[in-house]
Short mmCIF file of C-alpha atoms and ligand atoms in Angstrom, two decimals:
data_model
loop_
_atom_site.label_atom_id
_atom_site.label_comp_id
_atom_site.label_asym_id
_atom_site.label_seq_id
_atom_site.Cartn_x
_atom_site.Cartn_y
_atom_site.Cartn_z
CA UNK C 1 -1.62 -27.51 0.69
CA UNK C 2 -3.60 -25.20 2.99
CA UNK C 3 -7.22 -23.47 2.45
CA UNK C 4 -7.27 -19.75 3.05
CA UNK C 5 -10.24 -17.51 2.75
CA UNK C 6 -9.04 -13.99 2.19
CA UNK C 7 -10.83 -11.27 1.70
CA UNK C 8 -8.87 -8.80 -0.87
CA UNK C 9 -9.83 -5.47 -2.17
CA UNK C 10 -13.77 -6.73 -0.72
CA UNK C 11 -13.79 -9.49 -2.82
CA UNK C 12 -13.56 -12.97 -0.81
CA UNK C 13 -10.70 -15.76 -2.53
CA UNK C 14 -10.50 -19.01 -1.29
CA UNK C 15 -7.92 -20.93 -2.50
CA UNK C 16 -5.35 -23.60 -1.58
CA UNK C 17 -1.95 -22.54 -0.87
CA UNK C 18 1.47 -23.92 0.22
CA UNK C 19 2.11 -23.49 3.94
CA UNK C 20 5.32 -21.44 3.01
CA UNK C 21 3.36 -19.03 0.20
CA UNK C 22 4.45 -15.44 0.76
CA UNK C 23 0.80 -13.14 1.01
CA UNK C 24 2.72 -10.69 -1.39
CA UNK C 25 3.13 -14.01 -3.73
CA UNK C 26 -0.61 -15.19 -3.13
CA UNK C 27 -1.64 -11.41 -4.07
CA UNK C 28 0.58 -11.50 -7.45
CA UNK C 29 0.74 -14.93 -8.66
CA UNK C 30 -2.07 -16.76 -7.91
CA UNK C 31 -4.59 -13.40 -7.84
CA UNK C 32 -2.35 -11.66 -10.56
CA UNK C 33 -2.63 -8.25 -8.59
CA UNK C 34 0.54 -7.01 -9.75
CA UNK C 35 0.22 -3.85 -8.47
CA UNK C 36 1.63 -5.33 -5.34
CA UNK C 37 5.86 -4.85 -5.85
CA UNK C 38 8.70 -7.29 -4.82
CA UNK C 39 11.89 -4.28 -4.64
CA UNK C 40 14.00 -6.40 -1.83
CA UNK C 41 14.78 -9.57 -0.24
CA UNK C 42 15.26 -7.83 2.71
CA UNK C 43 11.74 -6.64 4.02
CA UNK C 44 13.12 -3.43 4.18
CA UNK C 45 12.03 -1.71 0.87
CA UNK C 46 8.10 -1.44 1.41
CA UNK C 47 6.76 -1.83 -2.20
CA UNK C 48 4.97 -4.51 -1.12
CA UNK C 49 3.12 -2.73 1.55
CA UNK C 50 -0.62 -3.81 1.64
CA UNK C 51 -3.40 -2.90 4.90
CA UNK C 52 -4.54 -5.92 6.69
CA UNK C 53 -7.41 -5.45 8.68
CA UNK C 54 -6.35 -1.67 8.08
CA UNK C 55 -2.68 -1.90 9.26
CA UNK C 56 0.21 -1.50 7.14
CA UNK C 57 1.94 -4.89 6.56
CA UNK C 58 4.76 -5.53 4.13
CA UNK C 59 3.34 -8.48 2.31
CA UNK C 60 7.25 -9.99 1.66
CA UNK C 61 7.29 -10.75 5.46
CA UNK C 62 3.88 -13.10 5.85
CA UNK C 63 2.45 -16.16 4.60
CA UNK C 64 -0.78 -16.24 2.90
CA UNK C 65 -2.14 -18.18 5.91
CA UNK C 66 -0.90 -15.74 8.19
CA UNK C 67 -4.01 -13.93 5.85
CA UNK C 68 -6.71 -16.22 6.31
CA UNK C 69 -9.76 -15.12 7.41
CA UNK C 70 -8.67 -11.62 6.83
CA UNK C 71 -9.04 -8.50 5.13
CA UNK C 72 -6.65 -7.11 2.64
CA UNK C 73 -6.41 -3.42 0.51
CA UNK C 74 -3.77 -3.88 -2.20
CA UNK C 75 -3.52 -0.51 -4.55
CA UNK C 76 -6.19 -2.03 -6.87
CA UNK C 77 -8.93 -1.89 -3.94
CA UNK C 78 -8.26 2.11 -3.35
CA UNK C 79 -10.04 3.83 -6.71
CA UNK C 80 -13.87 3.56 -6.41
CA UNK C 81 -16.71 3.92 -9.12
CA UNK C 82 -13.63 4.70 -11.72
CA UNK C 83 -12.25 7.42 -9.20
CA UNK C 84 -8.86 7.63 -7.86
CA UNK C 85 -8.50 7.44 -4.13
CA UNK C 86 -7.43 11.02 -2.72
CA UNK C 87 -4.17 9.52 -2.16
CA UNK C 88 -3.47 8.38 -6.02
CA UNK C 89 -5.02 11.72 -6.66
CA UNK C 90 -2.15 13.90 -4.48
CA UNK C 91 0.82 11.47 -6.20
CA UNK C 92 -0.91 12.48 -9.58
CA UNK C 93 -1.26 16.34 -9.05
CA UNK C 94 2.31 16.75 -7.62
CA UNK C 95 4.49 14.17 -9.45
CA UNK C 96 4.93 11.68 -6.29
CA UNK C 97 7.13 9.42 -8.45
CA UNK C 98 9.14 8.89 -11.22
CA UNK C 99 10.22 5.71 -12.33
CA UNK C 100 6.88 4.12 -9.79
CA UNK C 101 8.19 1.60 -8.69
CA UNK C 102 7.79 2.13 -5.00
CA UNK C 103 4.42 3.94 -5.54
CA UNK C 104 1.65 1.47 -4.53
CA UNK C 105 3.74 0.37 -1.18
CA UNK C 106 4.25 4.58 -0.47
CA UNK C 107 0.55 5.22 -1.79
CA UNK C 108 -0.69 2.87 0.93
CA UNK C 109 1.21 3.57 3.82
CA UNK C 110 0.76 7.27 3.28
CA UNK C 111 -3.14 5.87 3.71
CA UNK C 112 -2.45 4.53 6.87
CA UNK C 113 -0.98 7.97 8.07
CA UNK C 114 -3.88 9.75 7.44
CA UNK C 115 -5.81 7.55 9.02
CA UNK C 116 -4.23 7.80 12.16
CA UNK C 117 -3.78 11.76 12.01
CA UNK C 118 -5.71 13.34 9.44
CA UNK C 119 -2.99 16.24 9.53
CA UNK C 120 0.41 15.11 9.93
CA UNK C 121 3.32 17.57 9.87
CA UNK C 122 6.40 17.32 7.97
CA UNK C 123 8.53 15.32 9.93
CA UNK C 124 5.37 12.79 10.95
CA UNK C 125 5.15 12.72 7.60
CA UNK C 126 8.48 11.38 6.63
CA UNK C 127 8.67 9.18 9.88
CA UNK C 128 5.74 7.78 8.75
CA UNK C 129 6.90 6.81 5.72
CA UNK C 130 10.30 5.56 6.94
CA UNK C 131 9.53 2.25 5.71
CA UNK C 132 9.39 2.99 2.34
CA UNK C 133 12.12 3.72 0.41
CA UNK C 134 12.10 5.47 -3.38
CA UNK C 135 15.59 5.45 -5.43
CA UNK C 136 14.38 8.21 -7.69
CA UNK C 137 12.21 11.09 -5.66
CA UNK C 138 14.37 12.61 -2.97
CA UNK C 139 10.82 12.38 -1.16
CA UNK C 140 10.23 15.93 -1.55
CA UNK C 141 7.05 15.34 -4.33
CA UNK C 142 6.09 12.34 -2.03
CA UNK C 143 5.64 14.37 1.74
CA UNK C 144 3.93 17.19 -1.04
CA UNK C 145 1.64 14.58 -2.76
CA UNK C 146 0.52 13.34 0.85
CA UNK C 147 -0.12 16.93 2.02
CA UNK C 148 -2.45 17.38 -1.01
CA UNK C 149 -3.82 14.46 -0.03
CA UNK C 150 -4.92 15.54 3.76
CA UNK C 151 -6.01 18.90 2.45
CA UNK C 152 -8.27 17.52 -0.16
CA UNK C 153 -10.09 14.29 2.37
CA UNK C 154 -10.37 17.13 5.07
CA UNK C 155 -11.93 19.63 2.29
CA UNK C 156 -14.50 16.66 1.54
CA UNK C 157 -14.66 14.92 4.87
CA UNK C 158 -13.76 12.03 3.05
CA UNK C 159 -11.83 9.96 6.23
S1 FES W 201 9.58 -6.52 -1.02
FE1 FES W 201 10.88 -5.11 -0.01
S2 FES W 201 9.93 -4.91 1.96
FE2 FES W 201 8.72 -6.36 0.94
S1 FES W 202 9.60 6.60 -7.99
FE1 FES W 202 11.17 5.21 -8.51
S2 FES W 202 11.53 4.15 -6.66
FE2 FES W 202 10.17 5.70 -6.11
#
């Protein structure tokens, strides 16, 4: 076993892990944040998308120690004071899923796109979100939910 200090969602968690513990794994099973998915074995279907340090990581495809002595946003660290994130808000208001699985991984790496252009086109938009995949959408509610999204953050200057 291996100590790791991580801190998630702004809360620090020191634990001991096994060398070979997935961080998507640590996040689930030993913090229970569930919101975190498992859709592939693969690393190629992005539900378990997290920000570490404020990137975009697919959880599936690092160890917990990879972790330590970082910072991690799972979709249970974006509402604040009871309020949804602009982000959760934009998925809400134009029906960004359906069946939800994918949602938290798409919800956070649509965060990340923001972030590094507050308004993204279209198509840097969808390439953005290439590494996320949804079975039931067609994507067309999930490039609208993110555009609701920018329009609202740059309405309240809330980057
Ligand atoms: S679980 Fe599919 S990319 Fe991580
Ligand atoms: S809403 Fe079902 S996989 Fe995206």
């Amino acid at each position: 076993m291996t100590s790791v200090t991580i801190s998630v969602n702004g809360t620090s968690q020191a634990r001991q892990v096994e060398p070979r513990l997935l961080l998507v794994h640590f996040l689930r099973e030993t913090l229970g944040l569930t919101g975190t998915h498992v859709g592939c074995d693969t690393s190629q279907c992005g539900a378990c998308t997290v920000l570490l340090d404020g990137e975009a990581v697919k959880s599936c495809s690092l160890f917990a120690v990879q972790a330590d002595g970082r910072s991690v946003t799972t979709i249970e660290g974006l509402a604040k004071d009871g309020k949804l994130h602009p982000m959760q808000e934009g998925f809400w208001e134009k029906h960004g899923l359906q069946c939800g699985f994918c949602t938290p991984g798409m919800i956070i790496s649509a965060c990340q796109i923001l972030e590094r252009n507050p308004n993204p086109s279209e198509a840097e938009i969808r390439r953005g979100l290439e590494g996320n995949m949804c079975r039931c959408t067609g994507y067309a509610n999930i490039v609208k939910a993110v555009q609701h999204a920018a329009g609202n953050m740059a309405d309240r200057g809330a980057r």
